[in-house]
Coordinates of C-alpha atoms in Angstrom, one line a residue:
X283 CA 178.3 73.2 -197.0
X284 CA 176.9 70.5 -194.7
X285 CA 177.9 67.5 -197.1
X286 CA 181.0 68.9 -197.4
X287 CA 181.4 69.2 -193.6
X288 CA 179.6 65.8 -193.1
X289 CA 182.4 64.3 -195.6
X290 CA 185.8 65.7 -194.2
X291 CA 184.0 64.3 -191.0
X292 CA 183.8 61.0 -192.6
X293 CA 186.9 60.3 -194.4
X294 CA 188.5 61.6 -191.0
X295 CA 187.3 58.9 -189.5
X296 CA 188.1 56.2 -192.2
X297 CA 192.0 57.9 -191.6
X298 CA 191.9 57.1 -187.6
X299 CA 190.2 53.9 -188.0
X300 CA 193.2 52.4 -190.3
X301 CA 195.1 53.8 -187.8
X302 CA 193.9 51.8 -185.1
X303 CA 195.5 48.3 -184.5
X304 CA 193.6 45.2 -185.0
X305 CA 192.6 43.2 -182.0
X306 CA 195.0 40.6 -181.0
X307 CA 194.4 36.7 -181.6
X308 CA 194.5 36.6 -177.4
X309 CA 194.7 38.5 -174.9
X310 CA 198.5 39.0 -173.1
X311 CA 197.1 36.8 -170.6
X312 CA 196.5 34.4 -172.9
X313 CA 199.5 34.6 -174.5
X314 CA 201.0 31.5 -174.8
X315 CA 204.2 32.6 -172.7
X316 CA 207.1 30.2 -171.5
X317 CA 208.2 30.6 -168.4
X318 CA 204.4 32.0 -167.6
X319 CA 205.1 35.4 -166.1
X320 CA 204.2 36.4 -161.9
X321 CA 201.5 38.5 -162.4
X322 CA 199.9 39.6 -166.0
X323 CA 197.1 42.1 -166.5
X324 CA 195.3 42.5 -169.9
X325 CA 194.0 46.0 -171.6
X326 CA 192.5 43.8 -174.2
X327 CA 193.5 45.5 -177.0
X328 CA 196.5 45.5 -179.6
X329 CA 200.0 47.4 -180.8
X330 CA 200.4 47.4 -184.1
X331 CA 203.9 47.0 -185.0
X332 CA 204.9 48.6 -188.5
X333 CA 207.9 49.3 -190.8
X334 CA 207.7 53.2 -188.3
X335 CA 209.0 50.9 -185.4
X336 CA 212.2 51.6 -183.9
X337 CA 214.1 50.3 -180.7
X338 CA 215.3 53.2 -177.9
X339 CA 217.7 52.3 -175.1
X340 CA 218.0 54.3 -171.8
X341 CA 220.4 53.6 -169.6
X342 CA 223.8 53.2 -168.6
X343 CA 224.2 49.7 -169.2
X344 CA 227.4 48.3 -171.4
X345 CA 225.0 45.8 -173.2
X346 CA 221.8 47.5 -173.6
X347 CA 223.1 48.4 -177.5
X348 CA 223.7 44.2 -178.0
X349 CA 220.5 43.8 -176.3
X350 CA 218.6 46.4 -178.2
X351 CA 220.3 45.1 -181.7
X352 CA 219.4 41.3 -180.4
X353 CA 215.7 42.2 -180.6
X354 CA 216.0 43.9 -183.6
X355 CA 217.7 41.1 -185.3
X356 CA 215.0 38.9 -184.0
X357 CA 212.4 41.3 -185.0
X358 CA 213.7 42.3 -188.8
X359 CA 213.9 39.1 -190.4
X360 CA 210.4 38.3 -190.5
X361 CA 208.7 41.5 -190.4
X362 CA 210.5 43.0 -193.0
X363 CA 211.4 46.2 -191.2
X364 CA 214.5 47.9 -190.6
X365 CA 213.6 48.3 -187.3
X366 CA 216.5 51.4 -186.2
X367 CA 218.2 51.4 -182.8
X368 CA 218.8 54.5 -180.9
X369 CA 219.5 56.5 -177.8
X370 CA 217.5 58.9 -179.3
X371 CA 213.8 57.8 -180.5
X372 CA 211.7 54.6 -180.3
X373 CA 208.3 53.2 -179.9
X374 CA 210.1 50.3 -178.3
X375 CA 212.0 51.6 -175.5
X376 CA 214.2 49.4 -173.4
X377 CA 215.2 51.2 -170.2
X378 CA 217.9 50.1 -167.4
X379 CA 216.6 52.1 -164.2
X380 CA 218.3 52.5 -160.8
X381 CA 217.5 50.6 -157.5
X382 CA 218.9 47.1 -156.2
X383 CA 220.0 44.9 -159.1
X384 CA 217.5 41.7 -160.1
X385 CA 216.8 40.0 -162.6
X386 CA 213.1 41.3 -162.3
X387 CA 211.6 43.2 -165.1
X388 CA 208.2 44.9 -165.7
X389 CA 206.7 44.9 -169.6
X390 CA 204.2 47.0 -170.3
X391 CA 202.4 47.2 -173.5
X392 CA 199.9 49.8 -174.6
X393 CA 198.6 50.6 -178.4
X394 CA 201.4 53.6 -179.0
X395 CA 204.9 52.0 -177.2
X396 CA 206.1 48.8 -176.1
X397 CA 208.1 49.2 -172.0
X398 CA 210.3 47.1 -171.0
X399 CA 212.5 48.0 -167.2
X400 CA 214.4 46.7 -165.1
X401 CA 217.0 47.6 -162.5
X402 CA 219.8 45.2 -164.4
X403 CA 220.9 44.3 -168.4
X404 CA 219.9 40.4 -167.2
X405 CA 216.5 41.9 -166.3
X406 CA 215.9 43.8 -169.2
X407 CA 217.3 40.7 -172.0
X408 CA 214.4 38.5 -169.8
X409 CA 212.0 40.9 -170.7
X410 CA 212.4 41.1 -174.0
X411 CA 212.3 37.4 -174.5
X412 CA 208.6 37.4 -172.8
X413 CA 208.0 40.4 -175.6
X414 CA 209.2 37.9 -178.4
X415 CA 206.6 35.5 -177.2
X416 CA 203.8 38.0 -177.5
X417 CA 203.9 38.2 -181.2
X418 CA 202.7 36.0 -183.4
X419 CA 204.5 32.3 -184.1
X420 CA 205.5 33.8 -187.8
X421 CA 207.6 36.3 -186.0
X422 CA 210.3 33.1 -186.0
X423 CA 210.5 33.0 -189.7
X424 CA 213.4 34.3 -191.2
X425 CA 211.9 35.2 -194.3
X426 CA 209.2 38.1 -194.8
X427 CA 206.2 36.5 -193.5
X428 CA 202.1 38.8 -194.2
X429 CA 201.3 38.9 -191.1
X430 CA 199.6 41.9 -188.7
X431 CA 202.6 42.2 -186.3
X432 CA 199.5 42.7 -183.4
X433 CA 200.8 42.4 -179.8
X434 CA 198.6 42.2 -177.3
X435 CA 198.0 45.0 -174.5
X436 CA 198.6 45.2 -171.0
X437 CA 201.2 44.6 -168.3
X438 CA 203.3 42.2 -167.2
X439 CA 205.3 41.8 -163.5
X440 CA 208.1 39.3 -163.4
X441 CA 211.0 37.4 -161.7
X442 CA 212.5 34.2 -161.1
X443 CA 212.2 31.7 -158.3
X444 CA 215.9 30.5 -158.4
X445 CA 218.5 32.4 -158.6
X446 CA 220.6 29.5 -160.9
X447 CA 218.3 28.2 -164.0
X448 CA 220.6 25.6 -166.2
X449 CA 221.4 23.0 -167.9
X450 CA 224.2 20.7 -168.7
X451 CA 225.5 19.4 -172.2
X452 CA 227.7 16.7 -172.0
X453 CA 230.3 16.9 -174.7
X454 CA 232.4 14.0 -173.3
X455 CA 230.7 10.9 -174.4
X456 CA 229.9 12.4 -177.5
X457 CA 231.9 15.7 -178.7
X458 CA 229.5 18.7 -179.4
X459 CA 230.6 21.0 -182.4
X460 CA 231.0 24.8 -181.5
X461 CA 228.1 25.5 -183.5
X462 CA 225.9 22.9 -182.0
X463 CA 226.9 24.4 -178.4
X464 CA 226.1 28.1 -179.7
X465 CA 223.0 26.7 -181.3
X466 CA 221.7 25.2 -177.9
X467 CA 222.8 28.5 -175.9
X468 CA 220.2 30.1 -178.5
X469 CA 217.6 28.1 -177.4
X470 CA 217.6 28.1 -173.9
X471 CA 218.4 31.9 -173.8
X472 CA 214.6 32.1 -175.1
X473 CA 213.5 30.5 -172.2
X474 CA 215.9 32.7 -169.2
X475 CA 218.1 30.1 -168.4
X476 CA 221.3 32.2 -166.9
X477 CA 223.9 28.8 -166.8
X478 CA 225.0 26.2 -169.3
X479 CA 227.3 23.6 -167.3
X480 CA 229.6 21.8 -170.0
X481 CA 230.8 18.1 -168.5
X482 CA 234.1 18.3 -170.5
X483 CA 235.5 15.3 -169.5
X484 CA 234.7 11.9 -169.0
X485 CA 236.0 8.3 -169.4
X486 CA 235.4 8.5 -173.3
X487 CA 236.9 12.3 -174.0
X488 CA 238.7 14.9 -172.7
X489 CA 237.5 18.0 -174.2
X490 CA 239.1 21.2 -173.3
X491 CA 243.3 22.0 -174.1
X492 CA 245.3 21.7 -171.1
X493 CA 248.6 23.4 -172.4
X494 CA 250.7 22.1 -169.6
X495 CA 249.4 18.3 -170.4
X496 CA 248.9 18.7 -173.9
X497 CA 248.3 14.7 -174.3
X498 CA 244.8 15.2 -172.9
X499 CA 243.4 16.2 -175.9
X500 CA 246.3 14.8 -178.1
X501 CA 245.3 11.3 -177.1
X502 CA 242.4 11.3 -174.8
X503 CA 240.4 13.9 -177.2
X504 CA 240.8 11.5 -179.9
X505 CA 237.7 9.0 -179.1
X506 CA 234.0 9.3 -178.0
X507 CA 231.3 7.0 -177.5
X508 CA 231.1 3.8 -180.2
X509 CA 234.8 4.5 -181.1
X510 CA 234.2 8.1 -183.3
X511 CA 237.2 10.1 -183.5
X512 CA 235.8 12.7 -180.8
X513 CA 237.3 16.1 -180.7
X514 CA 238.2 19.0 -178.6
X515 CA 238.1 22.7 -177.8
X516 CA 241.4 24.7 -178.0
X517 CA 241.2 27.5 -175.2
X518 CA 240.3 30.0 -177.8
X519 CA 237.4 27.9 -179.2
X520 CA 236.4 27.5 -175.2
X521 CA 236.7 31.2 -174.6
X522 CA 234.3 31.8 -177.6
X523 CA 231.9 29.9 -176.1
X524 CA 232.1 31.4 -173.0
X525 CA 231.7 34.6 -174.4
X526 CA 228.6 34.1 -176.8
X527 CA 227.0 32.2 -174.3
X528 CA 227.8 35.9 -172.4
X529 CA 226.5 37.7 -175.1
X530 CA 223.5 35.9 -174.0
X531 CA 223.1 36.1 -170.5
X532 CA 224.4 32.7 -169.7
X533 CA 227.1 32.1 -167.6
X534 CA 229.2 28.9 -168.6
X535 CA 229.7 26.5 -165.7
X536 CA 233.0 23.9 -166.6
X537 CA 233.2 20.2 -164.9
X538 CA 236.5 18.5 -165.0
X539 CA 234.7 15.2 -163.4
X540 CA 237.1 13.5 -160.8
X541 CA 238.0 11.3 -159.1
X542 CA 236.2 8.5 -161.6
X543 CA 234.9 9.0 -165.0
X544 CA 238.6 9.8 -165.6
X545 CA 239.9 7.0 -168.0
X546 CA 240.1 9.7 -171.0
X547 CA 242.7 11.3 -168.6
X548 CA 244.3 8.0 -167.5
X549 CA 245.3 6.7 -170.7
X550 CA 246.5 9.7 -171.8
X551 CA 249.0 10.1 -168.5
X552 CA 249.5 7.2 -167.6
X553 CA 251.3 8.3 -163.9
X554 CA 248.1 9.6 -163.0
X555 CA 247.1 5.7 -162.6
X556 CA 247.0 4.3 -158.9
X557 CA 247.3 0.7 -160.5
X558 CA 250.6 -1.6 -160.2
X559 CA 251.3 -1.9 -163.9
X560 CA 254.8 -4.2 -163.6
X561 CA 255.5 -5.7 -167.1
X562 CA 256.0 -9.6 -167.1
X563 CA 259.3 -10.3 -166.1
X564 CA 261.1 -7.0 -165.3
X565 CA 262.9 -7.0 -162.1
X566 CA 264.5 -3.9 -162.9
X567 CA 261.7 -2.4 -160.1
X568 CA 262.6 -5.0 -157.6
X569 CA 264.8 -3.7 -154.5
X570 CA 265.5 -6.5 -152.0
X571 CA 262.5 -8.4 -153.4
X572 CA 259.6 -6.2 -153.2
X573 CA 258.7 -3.9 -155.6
X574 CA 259.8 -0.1 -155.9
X575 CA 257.0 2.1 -155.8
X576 CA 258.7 5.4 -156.9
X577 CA 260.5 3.9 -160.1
X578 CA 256.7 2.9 -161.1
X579 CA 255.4 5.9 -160.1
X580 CA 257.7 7.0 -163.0
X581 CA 257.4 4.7 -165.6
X582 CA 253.6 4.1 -165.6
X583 CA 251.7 2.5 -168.2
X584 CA 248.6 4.0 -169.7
X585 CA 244.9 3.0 -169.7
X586 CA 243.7 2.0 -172.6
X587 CA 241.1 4.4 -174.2
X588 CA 237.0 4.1 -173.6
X589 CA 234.3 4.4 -176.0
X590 CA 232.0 2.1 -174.2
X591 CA 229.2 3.7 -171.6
X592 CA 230.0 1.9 -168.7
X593 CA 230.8 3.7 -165.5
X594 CA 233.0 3.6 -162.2
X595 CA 235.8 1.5 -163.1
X596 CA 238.5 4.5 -163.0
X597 CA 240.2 6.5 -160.7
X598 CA 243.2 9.0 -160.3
X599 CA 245.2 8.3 -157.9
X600 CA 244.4 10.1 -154.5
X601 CA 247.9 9.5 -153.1
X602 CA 250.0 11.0 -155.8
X603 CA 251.3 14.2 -155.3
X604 CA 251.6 14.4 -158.7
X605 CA 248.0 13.5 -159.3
X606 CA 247.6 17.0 -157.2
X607 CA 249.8 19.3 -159.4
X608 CA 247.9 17.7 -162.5
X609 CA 244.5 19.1 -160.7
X610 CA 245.9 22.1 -159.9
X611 CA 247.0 23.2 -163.3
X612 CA 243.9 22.2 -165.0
X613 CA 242.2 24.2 -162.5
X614 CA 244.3 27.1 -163.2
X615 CA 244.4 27.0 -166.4
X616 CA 240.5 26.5 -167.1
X617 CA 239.6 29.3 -164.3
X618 CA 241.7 31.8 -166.3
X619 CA 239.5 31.8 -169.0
X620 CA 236.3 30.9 -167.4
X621 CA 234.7 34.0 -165.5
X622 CA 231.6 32.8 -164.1
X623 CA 231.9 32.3 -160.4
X624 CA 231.6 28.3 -160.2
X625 CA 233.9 25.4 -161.1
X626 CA 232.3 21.5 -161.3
X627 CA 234.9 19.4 -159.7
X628 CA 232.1 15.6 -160.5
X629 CA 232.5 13.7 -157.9
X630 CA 229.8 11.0 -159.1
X631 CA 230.3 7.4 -159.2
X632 CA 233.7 6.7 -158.4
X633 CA 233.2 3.0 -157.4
X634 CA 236.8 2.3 -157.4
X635 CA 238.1 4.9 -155.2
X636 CA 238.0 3.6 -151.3
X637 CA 235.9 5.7 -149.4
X638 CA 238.7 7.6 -147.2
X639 CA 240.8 8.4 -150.2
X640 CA 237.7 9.5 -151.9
X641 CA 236.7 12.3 -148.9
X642 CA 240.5 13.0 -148.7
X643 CA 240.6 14.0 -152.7
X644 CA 237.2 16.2 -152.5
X645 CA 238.5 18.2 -149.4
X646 CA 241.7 18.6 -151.0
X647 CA 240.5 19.2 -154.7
X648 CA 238.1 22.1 -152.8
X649 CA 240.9 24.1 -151.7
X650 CA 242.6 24.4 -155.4
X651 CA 239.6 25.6 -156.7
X652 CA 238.7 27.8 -153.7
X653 CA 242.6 29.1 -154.3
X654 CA 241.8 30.4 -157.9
X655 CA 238.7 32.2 -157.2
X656 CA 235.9 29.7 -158.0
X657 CA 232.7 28.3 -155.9
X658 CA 232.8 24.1 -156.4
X659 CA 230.2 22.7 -157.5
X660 CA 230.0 18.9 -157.6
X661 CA 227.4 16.2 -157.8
X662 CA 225.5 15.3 -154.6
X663 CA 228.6 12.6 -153.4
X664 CA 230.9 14.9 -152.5
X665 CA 228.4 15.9 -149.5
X666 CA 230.1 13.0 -147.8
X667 CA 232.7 15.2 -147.3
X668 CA 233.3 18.1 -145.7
X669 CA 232.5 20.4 -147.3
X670 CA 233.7 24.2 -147.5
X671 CA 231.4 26.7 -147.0
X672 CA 229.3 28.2 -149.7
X673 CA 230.4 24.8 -152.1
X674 CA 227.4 23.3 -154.5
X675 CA 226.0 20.0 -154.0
X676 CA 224.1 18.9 -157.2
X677 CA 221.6 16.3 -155.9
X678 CA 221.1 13.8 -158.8
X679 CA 220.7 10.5 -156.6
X680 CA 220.8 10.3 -153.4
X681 CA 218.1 12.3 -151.0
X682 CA 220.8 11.4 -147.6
X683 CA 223.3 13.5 -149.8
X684 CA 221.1 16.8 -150.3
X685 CA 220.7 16.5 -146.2
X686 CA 223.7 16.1 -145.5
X687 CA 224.4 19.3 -147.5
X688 CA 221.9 21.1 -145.8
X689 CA 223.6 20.2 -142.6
X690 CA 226.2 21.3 -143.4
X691 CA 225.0 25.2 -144.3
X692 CA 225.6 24.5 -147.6
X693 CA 223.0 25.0 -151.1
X694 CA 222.0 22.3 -153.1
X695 CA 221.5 22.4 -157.1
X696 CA 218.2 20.2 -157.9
X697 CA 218.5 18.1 -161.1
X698 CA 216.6 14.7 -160.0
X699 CA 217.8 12.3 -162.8
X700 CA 213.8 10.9 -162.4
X701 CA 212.7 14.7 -163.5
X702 CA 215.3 16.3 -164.8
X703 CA 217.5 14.5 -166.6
X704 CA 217.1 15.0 -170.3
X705 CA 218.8 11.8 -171.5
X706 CA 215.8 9.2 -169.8
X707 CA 213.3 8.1 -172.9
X708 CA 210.3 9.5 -173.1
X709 CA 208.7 6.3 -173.0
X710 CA 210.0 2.6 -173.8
X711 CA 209.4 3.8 -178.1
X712 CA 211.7 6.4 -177.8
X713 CA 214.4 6.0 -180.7
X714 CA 217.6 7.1 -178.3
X715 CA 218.0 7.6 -174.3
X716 CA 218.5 5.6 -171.1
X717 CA 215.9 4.5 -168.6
X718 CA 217.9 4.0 -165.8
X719 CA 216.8 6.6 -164.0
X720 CA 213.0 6.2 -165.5
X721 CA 210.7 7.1 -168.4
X722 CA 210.4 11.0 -168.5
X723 CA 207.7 12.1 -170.8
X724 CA 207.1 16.0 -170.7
X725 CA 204.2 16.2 -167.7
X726 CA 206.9 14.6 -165.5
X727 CA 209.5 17.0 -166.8
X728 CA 206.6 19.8 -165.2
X729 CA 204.8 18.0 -162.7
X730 CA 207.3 18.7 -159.8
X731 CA 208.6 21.4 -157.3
X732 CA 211.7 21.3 -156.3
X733 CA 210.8 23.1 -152.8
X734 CA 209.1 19.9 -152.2
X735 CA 210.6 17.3 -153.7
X736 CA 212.8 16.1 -151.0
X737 CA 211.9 15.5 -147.2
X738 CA 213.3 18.1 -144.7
X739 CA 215.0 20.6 -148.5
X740 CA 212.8 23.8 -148.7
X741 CA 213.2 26.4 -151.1
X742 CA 215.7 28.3 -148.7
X743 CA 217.8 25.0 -149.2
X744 CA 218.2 25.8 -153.1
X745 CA 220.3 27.4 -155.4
X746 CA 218.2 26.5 -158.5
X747 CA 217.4 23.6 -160.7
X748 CA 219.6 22.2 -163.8
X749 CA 218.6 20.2 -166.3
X750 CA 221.6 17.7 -167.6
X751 CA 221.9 16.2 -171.0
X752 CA 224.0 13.2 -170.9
X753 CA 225.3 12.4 -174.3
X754 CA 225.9 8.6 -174.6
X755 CA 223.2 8.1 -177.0
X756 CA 223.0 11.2 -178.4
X757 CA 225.4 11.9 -181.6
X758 CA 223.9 15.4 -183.1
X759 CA 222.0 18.5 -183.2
X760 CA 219.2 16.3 -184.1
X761 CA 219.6 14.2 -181.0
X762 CA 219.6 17.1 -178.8
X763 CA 216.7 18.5 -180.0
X764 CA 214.5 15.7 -179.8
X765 CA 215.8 14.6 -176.4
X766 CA 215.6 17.9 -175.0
X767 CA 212.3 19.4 -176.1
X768 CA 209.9 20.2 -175.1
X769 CA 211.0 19.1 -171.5
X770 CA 213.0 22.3 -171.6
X771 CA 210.9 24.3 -171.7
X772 CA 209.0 22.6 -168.6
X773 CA 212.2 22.4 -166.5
X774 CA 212.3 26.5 -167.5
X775 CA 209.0 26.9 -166.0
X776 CA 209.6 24.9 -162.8
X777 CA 213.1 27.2 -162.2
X778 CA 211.7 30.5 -163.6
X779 CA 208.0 30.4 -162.4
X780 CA 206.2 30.4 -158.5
X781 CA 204.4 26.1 -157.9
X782 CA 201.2 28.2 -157.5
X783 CA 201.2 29.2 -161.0
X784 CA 202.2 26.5 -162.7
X785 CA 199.1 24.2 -164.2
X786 CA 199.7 20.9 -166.1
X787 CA 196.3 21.9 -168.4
X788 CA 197.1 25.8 -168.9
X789 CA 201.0 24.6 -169.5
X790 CA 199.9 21.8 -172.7
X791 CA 198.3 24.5 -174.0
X792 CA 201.2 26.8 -174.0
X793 CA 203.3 24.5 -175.1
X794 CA 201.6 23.9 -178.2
X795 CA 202.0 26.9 -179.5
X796 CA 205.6 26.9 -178.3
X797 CA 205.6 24.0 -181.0
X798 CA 204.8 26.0 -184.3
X799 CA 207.8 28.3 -183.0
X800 CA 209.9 25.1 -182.9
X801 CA 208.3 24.1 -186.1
X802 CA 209.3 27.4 -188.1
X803 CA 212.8 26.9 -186.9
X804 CA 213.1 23.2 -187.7
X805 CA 213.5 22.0 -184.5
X806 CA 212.9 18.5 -184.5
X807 CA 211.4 18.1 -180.9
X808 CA 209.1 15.0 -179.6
X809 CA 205.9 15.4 -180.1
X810 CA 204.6 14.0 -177.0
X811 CA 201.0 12.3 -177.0
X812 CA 200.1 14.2 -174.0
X813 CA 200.0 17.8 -175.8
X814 CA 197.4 18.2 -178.6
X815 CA 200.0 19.6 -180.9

């Protein structure tokens, strides 16, 4: 009787052993997690995720379902498991509780069940990014990969510095395919940015339909940089990106840039022009021997189009009423299908417009937009100005601009072309990019706080920080990726994550193993020399 006894007793204990997860490769605070997290505790131990896994929601959340499905979709593919989603049961419970909305959420992992809460959907989606991080690098496969799913143990507290987190694609200079744009969304929702800024116009292209000036597109969408034949987004096309970028916590942020980098527009109306364009020879505009203004205000000749990168040369025409109504209904028409709270009005470089007509524009131009619902936002020039309260200065350039901002009670969005500007080279070898601004390899990208980096701007002073991506060199998918990681994912930490927790050393090591996720996917980033890769 006692060997019997003696071997139930041991093949009880073989049963719970296999039961028991492996140890994790790291610990969660170990993990190599992008943003890094506020606070992180570990248990040192590991949940075992198996083909028993399922997803709960709680809540009374509209998107807790998508957001539930989205980690299941990220999940399945690799794993190989079904991975159910419920109100009902799951060892993965998602859970929207009550209290002041944020974009805080707390993650808690023990060896049973996977917690992620937060007061808010946003909070909740953040979470479950940081979650995605924990497991290993194979989880981005989308192909069944052998692999323990082990997650590491313990508890994680988190929230974001800055309240904005973006970046900007410019699909002017070079036009962006809808699948490109949805592609980059994808990426940076891994790392909690909340807004993508598209700069849909320029001199080279105008990118978005404007059905009551339907030769914007018809003739100024018909170029890009180096002479290509360019393209544009119908309002429909515009309102699916809008709405996937939704999908994904992103709010989409559209610039019409004005008064300069507005040739695209020029030659496609060619009243919009404050230049004298009086053909060789025809008197027919002469009245008592000087020239009639209002008979060429109505028979204007167009620009000719742009697919060079030079910059402030054009201008609208800042004394034109009609210049005004053409504003107006761009406005309009955009902000009925845009409905994120902010409107990018440029501002930037318009060299050719005098200084008073300039400041006259800006004031005026922030009153249309103000009249259809929208914040302004526009880059750090149009401080100048005066500016109507609660409008965006986006300081890019010029340090006297973000004070005079400040002075005037009004936020400032960092995005330092010597930091964050995703367009500089890497270094003088880099195969595309500018240098204008400086060589940008990826410790710069980090190595900053934007609390500090400008005398007499402190954190109060800011509504977040924005990486751009200027497109005049870059033609493709391919482009983007390399110029824009890995410094994404540094600019993500320097937005998401408190100065006092960032390190240089701890954040190369991270990033590394950021890198065999990007490698999985095929993303063809830079592999900077400063990361052992």
């Amino acid at each position: 009787m006692k060997s019997l006894l003696w071997s139930a007793i041991l093949v009880a204990t073989v049963i719970v052993s296999s039961c028991q997860a492996p140890m994790p490769e790291v610990p969660i605070d170990e993990a190599g997690l992008i943003p890094i997290p506020k606070s992180i505790s570990s248990t040192g131990k590991g949940f075992l995720l198996n083909s028993e896994a399922a997803i709960q929601y709680k809540g009374n959340g509209n998107k807790l379902e998508t957001i539930a499905n989205y980690l299941a979709s990220r999940i399945s593919p690799a794993t190989g498991f079904e991975m159910p989603v419920s109100q009902n049961f799951g060892n993965i419970i998602l859970e929207q509780t009550s209290g002041e909305a944020s974009e805080a959420y707390q993650l808690k992992v023990d060896e049973n069940e996977v917690k992620i809460t937060s007061t808010t959907e946003a909070g909740i989606f953040y979470g479950v990014q940081t979650f995605l991080q924990l497991f290993p690098t194979e989880i981005e496969s989308s192909s069944v990969e052998s692999v323990d799913w082990v997650v590491p143990t313990g508890s994680i507290q988190d929230e974001p510095e800055f309240e904005y987190r973006g970046s900007m694609l410019d699909v002017a200079r070079h036009f962006i395919s809808i699948e490109d744009v949805k592609h980059y969304i994808d990426q940076m929702a891994k790392f909690k940015f909340n807004y993508l800024h598209l700069h849909l116009t320029d001199d080279q292209g105008w990118r978005i339909e404007i059905k009551s000036w339907p030769k914007l597109t018809e003739i100024g969408g018909s170029t890009e940089v180096g002479g290509g034949k360019g393209g544009f987004y119908t309002q429909e096309e515009y309102k699916e990106i809008v709405v996937y970028a939704a999908e994904h916590f992103i709010t989409v942020v559209p610039e019409v840039d004005m008064p300069g980098h507005t040739n695209a527009a020029l030659a496609s109306y060619g009243e919009l022009n404050p230049g004298v364009n009086l053909p060789d020879g025809d008197v027919s505009t002469m009245v008592e021997g000087k020239i009639d203004f209002d008979i060429l205000d109505r028979n204007p000749v167009p620009a000719e189009l742009y697919s060079g990168i030079e910059v402030g040369f054009s201008t609208l025409a800042t004394n034109k009423e009609q210049t005004y109504q053409f504003v107006e209904d761009v406005i309009r028409e955009i902000s009925e299908i845009t409905p994120g709270p902010y409107f990018h009005i440029g501002g930037d470089e318009s060299h050719v417009t005098e200084k008073p007509d300039y400041i006259y524009f800006v004031e005026r131009v922030q009153e249309l937009v103000q009249k259809y619902g929208k914040i302004n936002v526009g880059w750090d020039e149009i401080a100048t100005s005066k500016l109507l309260p609660g409008t965006i200065a986006q300081f890019w350039a010029e340090e006297e601009n973000a004070k005079l901002t400040k002075e005037q009670g009004n936020k400032i969005l960092m995005s330092p072309a010597k930091r964050a500007y995703l367009d500089m080279q890497y270094d003088s070898t880099t195969r595309i990019g500018l240098h204008w601004a400086a060589y940008i390899d990826l410790k710069d990208s980090y190595s900053w706080d934007p609390s500090t980096y400008t005398e007499g701007i402190n954190k109060f002073d800011i509504l977040g920080v924005e990486a751009p991506l200027w497109t005049e060199t870059v033609t493709n998918r391919a482009d983007i990726e390399y110029m824009t990681y890995p410094r994404l994912a540094a600019i993500a930490e320097v937005a998401w994550s408190p100065s006092n927790l960032r390190s240089w050393e701890d954040f190369q090591r991270r990033i590394a193993i950021q890198g065999k996720r990007w490698d999985i996917n095929k993303i063809g980033f830079y592999r900077s020399p400063q990361v052992n890769w």
